[in-house]
Coordinates of N, CA and C in Angstrom, one line a residue:
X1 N 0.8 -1.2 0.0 CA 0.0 0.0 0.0 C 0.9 1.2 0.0
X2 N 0.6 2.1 -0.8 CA 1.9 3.5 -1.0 C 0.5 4.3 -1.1
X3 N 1.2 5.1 0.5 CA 0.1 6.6 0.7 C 0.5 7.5 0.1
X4 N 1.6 7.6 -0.6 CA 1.8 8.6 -1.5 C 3.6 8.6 -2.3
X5 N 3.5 9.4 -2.8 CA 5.2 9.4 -3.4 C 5.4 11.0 -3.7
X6 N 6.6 11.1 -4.3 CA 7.5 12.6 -4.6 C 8.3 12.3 -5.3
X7 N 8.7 13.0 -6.3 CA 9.7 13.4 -7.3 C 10.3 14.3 -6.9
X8 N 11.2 13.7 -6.0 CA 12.7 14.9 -6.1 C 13.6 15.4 -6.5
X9 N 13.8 17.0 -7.1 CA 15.2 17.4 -8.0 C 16.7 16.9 -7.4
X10 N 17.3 17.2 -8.0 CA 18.7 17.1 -7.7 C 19.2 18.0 -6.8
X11 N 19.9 17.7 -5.9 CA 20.1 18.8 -4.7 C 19.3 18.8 -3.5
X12 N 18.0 18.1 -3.5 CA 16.9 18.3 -3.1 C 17.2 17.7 -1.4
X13 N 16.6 18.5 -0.6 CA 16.8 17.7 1.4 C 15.5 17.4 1.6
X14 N 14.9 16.5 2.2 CA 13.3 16.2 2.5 C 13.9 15.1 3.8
X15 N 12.8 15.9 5.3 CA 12.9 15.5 5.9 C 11.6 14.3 6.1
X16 N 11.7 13.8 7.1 CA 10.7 12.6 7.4 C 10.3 12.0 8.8
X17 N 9.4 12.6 9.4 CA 8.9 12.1 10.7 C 7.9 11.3 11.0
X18 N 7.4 10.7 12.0 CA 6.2 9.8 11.9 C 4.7 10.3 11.8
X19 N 4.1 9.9 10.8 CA 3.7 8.7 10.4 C 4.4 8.5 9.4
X20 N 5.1 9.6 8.2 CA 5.6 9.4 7.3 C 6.9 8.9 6.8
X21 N 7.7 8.2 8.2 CA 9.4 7.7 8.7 C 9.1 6.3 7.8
X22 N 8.3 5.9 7.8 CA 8.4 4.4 7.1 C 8.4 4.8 5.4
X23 N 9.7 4.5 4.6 CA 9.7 4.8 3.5 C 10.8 4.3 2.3
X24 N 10.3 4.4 0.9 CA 11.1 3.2 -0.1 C 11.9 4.7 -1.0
X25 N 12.9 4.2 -1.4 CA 14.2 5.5 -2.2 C 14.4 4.6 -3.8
X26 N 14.1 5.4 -4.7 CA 14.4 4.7 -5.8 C 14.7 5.6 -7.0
X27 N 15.8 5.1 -7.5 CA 16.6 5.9 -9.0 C 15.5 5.5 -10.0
X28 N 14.7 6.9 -10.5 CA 14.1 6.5 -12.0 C 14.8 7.0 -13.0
X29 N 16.4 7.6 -12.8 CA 17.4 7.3 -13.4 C 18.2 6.5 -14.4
X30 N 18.7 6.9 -15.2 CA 19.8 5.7 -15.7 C 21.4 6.1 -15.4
X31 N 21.0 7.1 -14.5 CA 22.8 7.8 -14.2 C 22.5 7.5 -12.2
X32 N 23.9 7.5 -11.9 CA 24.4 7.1 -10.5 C 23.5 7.8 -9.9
X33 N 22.9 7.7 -8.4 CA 21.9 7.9 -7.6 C 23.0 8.0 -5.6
X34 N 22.6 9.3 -5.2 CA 23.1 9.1 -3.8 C 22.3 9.6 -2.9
X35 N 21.2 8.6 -2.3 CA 21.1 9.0 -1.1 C 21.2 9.0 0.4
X36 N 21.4 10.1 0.4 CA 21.8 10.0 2.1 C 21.3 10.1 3.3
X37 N 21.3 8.9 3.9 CA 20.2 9.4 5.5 C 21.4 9.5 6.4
X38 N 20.6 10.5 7.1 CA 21.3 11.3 8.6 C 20.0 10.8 9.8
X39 N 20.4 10.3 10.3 CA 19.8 10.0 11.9 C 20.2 10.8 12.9
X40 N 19.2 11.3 13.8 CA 19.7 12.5 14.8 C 19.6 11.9 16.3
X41 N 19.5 10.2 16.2 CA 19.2 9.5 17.2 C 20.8 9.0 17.5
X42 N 21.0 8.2 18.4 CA 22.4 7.5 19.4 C 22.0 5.8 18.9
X43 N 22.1 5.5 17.7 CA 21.7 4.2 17.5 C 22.2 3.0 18.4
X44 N 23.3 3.3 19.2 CA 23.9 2.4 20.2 C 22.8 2.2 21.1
X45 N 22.4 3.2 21.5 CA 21.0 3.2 22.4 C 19.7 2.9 22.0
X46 N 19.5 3.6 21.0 CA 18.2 3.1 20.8 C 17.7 1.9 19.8
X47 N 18.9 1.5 18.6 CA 19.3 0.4 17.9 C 18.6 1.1 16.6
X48 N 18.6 0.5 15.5 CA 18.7 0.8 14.4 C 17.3 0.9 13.7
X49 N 16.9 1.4 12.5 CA 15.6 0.9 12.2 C 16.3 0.4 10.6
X50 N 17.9 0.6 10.1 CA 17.9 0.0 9.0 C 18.1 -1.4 8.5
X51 N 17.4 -1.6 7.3 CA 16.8 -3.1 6.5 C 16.1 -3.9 8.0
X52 N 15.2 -2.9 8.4 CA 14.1 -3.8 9.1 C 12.9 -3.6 8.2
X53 N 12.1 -5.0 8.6 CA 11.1 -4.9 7.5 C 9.6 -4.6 8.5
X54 N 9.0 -3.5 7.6 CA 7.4 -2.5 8.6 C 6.1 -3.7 7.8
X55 N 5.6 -4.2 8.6 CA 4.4 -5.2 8.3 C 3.1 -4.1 8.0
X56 N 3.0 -3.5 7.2 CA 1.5 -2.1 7.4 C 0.3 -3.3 7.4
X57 N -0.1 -4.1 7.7 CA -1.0 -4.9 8.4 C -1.1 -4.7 9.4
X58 N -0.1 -5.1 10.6 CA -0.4 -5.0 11.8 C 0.4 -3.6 12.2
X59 N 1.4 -3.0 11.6 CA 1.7 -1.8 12.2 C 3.1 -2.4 13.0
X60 N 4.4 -3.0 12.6 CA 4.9 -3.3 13.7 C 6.8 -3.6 12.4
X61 N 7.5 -3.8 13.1 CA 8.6 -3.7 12.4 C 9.1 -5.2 12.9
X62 N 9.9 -5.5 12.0 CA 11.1 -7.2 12.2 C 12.4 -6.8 12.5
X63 N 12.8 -8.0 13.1 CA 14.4 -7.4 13.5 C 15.4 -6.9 12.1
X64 N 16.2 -6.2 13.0 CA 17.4 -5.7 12.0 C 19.0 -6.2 11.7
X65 N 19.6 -6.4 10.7 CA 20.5 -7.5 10.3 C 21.8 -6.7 10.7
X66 N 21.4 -4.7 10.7 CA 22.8 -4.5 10.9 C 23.1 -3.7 12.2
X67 N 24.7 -3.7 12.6 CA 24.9 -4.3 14.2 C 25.6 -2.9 14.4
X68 N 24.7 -2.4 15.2 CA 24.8 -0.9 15.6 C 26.4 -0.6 16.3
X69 N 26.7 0.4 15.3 CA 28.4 1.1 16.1 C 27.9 2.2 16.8
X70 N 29.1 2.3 18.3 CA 28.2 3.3 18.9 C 29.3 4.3 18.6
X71 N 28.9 5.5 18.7 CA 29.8 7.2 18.2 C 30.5 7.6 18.9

């Protein structure tokens, strides 16, 4: 289910908070693609949310494969 999407330019910063933090990134490109997430959280503490997978059925996230460095 996709509540919505964006086309963003080049250069472009878009922030993301909840309800709208759960989200998919994709080149409709045929040239190199970089994006970058910044986290403003202590993932040592609080653990990671990346390559966990969000169930929008029940509302709830699966564990995560990568192993939090602390800063």
């Amino acid at each position: 289910m996709v509540a919505g999407h964006a086309i963003s330019p080049v250069g472009s910063v878009a922030a993301l908070v909840p309800p709208g933090d759960v989200h998919q990134v994709e080149n409709g490109g045929q040239e190199l693609a970089v994006s970058l997430h910044i986290y403003g959280a202590n993932i040592a503490v609080l653990g990671s949310s990346i390559r966990r997978r969000y169930d929008l059925e029940v509302r709830r996230s699966a564990g995560s494969s990568v192993a939090c460095v602390p800063s």
